[in-house]
mmCIF file of C-alpha atoms in Angstrom:
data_model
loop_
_atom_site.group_PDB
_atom_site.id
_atom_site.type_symbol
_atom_site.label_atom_id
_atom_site.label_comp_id
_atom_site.label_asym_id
_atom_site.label_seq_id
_atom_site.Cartn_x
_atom_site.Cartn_y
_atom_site.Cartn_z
ATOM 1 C CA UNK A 4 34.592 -9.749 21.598
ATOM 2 C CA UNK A 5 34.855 -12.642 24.410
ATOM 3 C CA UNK A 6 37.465 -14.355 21.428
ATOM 4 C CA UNK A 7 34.730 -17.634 21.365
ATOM 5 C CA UNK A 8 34.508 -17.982 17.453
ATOM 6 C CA UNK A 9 31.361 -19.669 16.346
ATOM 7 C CA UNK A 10 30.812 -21.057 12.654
ATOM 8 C CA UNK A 11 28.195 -20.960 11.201
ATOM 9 C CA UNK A 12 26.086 -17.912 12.593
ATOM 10 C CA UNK A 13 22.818 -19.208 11.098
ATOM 11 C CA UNK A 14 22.060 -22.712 9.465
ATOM 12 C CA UNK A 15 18.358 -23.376 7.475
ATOM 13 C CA UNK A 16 17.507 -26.784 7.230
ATOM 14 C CA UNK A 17 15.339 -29.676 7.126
ATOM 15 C CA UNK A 18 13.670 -32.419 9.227
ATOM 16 C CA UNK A 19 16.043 -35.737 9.317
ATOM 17 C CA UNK A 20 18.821 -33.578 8.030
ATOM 18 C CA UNK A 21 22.439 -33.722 10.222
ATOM 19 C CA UNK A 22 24.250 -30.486 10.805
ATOM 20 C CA UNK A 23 27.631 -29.968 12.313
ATOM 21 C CA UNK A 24 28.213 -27.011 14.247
ATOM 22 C CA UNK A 25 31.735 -25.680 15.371
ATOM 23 C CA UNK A 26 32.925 -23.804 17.727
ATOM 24 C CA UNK A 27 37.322 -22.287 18.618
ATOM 25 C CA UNK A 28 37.611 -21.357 21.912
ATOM 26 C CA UNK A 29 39.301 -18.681 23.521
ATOM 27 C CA UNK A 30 43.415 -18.812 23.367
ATOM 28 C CA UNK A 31 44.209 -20.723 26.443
ATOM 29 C CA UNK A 32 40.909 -21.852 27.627
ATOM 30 C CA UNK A 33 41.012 -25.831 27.870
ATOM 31 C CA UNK A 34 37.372 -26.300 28.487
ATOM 32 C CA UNK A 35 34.647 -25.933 26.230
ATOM 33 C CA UNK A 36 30.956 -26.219 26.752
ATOM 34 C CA UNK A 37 27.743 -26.420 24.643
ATOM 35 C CA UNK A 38 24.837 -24.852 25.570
ATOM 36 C CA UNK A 39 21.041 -24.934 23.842
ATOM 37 C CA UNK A 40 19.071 -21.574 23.914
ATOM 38 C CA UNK A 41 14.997 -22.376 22.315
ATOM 39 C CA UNK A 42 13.071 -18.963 22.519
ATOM 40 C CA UNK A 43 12.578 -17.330 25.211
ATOM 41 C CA UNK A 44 14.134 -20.039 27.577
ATOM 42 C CA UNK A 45 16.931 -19.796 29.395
ATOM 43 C CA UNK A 46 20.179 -21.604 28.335
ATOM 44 C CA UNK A 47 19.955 -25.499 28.481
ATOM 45 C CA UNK A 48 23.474 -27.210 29.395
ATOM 46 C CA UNK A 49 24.264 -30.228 26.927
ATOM 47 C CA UNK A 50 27.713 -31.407 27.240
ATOM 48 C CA UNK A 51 31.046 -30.331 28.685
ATOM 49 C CA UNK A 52 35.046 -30.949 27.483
ATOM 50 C CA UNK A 53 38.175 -30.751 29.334
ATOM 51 C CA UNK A 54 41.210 -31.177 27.408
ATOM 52 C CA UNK A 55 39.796 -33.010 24.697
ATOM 53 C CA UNK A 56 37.577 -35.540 27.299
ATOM 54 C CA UNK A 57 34.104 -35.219 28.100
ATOM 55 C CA UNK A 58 33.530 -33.959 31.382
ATOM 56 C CA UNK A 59 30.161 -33.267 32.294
ATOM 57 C CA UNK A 60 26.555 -34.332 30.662
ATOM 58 C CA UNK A 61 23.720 -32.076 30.342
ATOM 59 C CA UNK A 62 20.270 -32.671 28.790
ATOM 60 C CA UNK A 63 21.872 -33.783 25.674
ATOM 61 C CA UNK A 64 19.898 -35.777 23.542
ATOM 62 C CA UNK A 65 20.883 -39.052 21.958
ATOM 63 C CA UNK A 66 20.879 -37.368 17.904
ATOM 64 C CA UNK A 67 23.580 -35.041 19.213
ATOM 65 C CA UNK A 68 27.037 -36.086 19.708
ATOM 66 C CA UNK A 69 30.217 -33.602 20.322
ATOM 67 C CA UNK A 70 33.677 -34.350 20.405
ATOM 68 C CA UNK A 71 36.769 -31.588 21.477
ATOM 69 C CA UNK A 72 39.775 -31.949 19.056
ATOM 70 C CA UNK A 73 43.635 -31.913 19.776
ATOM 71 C CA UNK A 74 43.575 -28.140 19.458
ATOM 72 C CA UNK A 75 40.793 -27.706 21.403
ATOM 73 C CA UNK A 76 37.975 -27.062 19.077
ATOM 74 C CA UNK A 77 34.756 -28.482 19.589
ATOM 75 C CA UNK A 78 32.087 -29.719 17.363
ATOM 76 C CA UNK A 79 28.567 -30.036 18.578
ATOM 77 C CA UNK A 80 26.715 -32.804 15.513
ATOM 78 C CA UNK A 81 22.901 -32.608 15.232
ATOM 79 C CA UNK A 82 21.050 -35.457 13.434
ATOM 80 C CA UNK A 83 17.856 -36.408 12.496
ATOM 81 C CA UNK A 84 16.423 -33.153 12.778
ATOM 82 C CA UNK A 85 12.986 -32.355 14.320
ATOM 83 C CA UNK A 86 11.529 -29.283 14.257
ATOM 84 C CA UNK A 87 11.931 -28.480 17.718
ATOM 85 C CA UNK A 88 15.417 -28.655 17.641
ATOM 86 C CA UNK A 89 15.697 -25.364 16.034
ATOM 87 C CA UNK A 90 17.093 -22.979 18.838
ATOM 88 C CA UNK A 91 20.065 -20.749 19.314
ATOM 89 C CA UNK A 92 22.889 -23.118 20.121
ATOM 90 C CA UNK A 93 26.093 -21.523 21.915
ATOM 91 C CA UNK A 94 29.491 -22.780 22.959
ATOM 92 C CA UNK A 95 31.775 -21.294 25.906
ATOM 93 C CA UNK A 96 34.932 -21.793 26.879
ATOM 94 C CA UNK A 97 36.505 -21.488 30.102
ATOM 95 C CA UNK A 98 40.237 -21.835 31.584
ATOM 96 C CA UNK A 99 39.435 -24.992 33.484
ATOM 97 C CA UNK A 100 37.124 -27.085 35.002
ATOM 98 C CA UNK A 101 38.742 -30.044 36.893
ATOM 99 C CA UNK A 102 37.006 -30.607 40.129
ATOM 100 C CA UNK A 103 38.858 -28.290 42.999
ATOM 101 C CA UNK A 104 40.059 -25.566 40.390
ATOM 102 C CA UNK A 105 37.225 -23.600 41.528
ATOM 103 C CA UNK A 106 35.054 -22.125 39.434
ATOM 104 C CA UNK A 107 36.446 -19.902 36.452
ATOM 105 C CA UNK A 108 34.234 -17.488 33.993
ATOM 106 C CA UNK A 109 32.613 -19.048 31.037
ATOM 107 C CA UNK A 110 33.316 -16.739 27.984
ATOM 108 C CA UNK A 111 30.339 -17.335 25.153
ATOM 109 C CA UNK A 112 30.420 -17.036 21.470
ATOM 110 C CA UNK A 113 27.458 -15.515 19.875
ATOM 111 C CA UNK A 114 25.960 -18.346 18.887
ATOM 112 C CA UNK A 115 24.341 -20.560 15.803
ATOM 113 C CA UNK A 116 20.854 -20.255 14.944
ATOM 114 C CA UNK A 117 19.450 -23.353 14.012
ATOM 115 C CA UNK A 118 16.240 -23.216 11.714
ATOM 116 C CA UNK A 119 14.458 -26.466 11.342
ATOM 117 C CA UNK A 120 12.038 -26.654 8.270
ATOM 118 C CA UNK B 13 10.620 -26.629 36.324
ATOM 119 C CA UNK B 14 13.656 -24.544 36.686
ATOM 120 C CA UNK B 15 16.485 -25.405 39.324
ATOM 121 C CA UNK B 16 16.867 -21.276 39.290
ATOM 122 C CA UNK B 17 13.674 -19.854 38.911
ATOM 123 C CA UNK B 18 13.901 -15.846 38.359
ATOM 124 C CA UNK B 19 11.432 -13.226 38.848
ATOM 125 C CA UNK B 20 9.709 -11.344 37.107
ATOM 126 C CA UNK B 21 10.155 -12.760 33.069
ATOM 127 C CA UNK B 22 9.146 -9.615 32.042
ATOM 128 C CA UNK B 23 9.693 -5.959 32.737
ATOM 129 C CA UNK B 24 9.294 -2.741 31.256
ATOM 130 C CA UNK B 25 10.170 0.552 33.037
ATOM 131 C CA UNK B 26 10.914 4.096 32.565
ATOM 132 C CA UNK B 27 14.567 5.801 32.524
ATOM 133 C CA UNK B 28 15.297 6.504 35.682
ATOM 134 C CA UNK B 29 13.804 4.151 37.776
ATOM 135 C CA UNK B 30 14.917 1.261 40.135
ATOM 136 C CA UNK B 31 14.347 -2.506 39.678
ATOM 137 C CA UNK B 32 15.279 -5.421 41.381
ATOM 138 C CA UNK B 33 15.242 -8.753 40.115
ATOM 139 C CA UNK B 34 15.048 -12.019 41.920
ATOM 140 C CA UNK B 35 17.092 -15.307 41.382
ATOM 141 C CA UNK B 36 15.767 -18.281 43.668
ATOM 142 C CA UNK B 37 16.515 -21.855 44.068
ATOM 143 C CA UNK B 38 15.865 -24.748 46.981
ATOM 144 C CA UNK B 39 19.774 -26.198 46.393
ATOM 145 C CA UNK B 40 22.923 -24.498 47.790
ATOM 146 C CA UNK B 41 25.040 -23.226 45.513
ATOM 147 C CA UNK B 42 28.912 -22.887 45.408
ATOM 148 C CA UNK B 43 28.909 -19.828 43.345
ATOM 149 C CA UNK B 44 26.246 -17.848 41.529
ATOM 150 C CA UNK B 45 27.201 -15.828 38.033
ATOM 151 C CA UNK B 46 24.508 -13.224 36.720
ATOM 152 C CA UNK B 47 25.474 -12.417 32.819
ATOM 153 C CA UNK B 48 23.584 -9.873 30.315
ATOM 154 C CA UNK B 49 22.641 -11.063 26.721
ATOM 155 C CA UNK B 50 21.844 -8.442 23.812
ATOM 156 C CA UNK B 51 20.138 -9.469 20.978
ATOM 157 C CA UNK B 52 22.378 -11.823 18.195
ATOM 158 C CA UNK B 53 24.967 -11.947 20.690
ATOM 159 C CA UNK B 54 26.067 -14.439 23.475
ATOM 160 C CA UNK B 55 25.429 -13.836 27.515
ATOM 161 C CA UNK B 56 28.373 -11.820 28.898
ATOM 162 C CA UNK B 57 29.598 -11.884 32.648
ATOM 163 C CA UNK B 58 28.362 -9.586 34.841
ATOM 164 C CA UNK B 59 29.851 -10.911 38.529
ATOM 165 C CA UNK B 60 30.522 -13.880 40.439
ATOM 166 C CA UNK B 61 29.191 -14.004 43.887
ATOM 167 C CA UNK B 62 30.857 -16.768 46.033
ATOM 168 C CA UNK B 63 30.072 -16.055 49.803
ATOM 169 C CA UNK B 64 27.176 -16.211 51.757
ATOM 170 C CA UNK B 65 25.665 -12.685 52.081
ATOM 171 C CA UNK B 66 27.873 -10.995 49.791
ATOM 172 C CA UNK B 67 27.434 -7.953 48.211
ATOM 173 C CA UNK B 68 28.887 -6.554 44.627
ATOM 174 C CA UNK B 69 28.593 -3.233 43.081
ATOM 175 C CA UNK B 70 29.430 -3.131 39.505
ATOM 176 C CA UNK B 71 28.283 0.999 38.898
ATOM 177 C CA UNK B 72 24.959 1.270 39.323
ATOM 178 C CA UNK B 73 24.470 -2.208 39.493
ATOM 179 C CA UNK B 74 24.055 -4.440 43.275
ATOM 180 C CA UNK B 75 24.004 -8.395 43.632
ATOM 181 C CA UNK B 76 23.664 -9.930 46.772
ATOM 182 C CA UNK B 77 24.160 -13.571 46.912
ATOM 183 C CA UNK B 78 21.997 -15.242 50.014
ATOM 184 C CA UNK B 79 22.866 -16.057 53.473
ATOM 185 C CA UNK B 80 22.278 -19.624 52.528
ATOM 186 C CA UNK B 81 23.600 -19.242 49.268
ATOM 187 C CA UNK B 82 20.280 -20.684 47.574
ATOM 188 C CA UNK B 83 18.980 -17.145 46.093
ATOM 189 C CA UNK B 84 20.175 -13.732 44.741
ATOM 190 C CA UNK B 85 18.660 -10.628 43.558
ATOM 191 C CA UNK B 86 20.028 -7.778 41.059
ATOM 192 C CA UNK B 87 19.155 -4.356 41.648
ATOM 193 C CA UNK B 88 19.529 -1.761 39.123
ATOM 194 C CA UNK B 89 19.502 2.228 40.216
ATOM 195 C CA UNK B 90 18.792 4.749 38.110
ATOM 196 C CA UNK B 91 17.861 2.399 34.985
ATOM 197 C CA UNK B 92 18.745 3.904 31.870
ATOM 198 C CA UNK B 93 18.309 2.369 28.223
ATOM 199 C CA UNK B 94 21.668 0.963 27.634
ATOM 200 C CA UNK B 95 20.565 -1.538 30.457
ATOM 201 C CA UNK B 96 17.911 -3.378 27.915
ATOM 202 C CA UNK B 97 18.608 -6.848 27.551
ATOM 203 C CA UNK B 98 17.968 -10.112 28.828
ATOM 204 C CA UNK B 99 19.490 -10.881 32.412
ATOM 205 C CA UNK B 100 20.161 -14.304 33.345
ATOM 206 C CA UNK B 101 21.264 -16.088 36.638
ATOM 207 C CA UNK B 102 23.940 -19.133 37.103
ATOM 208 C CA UNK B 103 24.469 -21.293 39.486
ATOM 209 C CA UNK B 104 27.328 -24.001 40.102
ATOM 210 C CA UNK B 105 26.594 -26.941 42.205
ATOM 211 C CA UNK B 106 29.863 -28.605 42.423
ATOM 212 C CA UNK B 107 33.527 -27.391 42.666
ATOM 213 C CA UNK B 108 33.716 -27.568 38.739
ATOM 214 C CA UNK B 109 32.245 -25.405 36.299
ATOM 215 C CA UNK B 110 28.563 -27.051 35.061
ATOM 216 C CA UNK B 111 26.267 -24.248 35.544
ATOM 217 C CA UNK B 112 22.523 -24.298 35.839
ATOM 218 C CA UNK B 113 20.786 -20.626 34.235
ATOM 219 C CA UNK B 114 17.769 -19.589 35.119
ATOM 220 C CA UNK B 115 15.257 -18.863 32.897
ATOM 221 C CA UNK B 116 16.054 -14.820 32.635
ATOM 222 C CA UNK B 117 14.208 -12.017 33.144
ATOM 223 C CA UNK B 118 14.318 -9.805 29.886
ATOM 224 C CA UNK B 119 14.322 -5.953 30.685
ATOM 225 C CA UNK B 120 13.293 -2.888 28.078
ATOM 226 C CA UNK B 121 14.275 0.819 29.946
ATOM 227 C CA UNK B 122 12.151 2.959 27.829
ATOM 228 C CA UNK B 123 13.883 6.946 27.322
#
């Protein structure tokens, strides 16, 4: 258990729809990260916090937003919905991420399966 | 195209025998993490190579990060079937923690 709580663990629905995944990080771990997983592929980086402020952009599309709450949760929102956004969509966390900290081990949930229709 | 392009995508051996699988990119990188993802579940960490050149052993498990740090392979001895998954290299570019993954190489040991 790498103590990265994901919610939901699968989510069916359909084109133009918006969905709101979530994600708690581990106890302690300030930084949380957001990664997209489509089959077969490797994991895609979308978007980074730090302490509730976005640190780093990935290949995040303009329909997704995320935002990291005073206690450190993280919400990843998906809208208009196309079919090729269904994918396996996971959050990390990490202790921290400020340039010069060095680099410190990202701990994954398992993950929200996004099905498109 | 990949940043970190690893090699092969596929591979299916027999218990019992070696692999070695390849991790390659044309930037430097400040560190390189190789994690193992099961079915259902998330990628876990495996090591963290920093140095140029460096070797870890993790049982019967060997990384070796690159002289230049640009590339790193995985060898497995002695494969057995608890080693089935889907094996995917990291790298970080910058003294933060963005990484790049490659694209994974997904391994079945058959008994």
């Amino acid at each position: 258990d790498s103590g990265v709580t994901q919610t939901p663990k699968h989510l069916i629905t359909a084109t133009g729809q918006r969905v709101t995944l979530r994600c708690s990080p581990r106890s302690g771990d300030l930084s949380v990260y957001w990664y997209q997983q489509s089959l077969d592929q490797g994991l895609q980086f979308l978007i980074q916090y730090y302490n509730g402020e976005e640190r780093a952009k990935g290949n995040i599309l303009e329909r997704f937003s995320a935002q990291q709450f005073p206690d450190l949760h993280s919400e990843l929102n998906l809208s208009s919905l196309e079919l090729g956004d269904s994918a396996l969509y996971f959050c990390a966390s990490s202790v921290g991420a400020l340039p010069g900290q060095g680099f410190s081990p990202l701990h994954f949930g398992n993950g929200t399966r996004l099905t498109v229709t | 195209t990949q940043l970190l392009e690893q090699s092969p995508q596929f591979l299916s051996i027999q218990e019992g025998e070696n692999l070695t699988v390849y991790c390659n990119s044309s930037s430097v990188f400040s560190s390189l993490q190789w994690y193992r993802q099961e079915p259902g579940e998330g990628p876990v960490l495996l090591v963290t190579v920093v140095t140029g050149g460096e070797v870890k052993k993790l049982k019967r498990l060997t990384f070796q990060f690159g002289d230049a740090r640009k590339d790193s392979s995985l060898h497995i001895t002695a494969a057995q079937p608890g080693d089935t998954g889907l094996y995917l290299c990291a790298g970080a570019q910058n003294a933060g923690n963005m990484l790049t993954f490659g694209g994974g190489t997904r391994l079945m040991v058959k008994p």
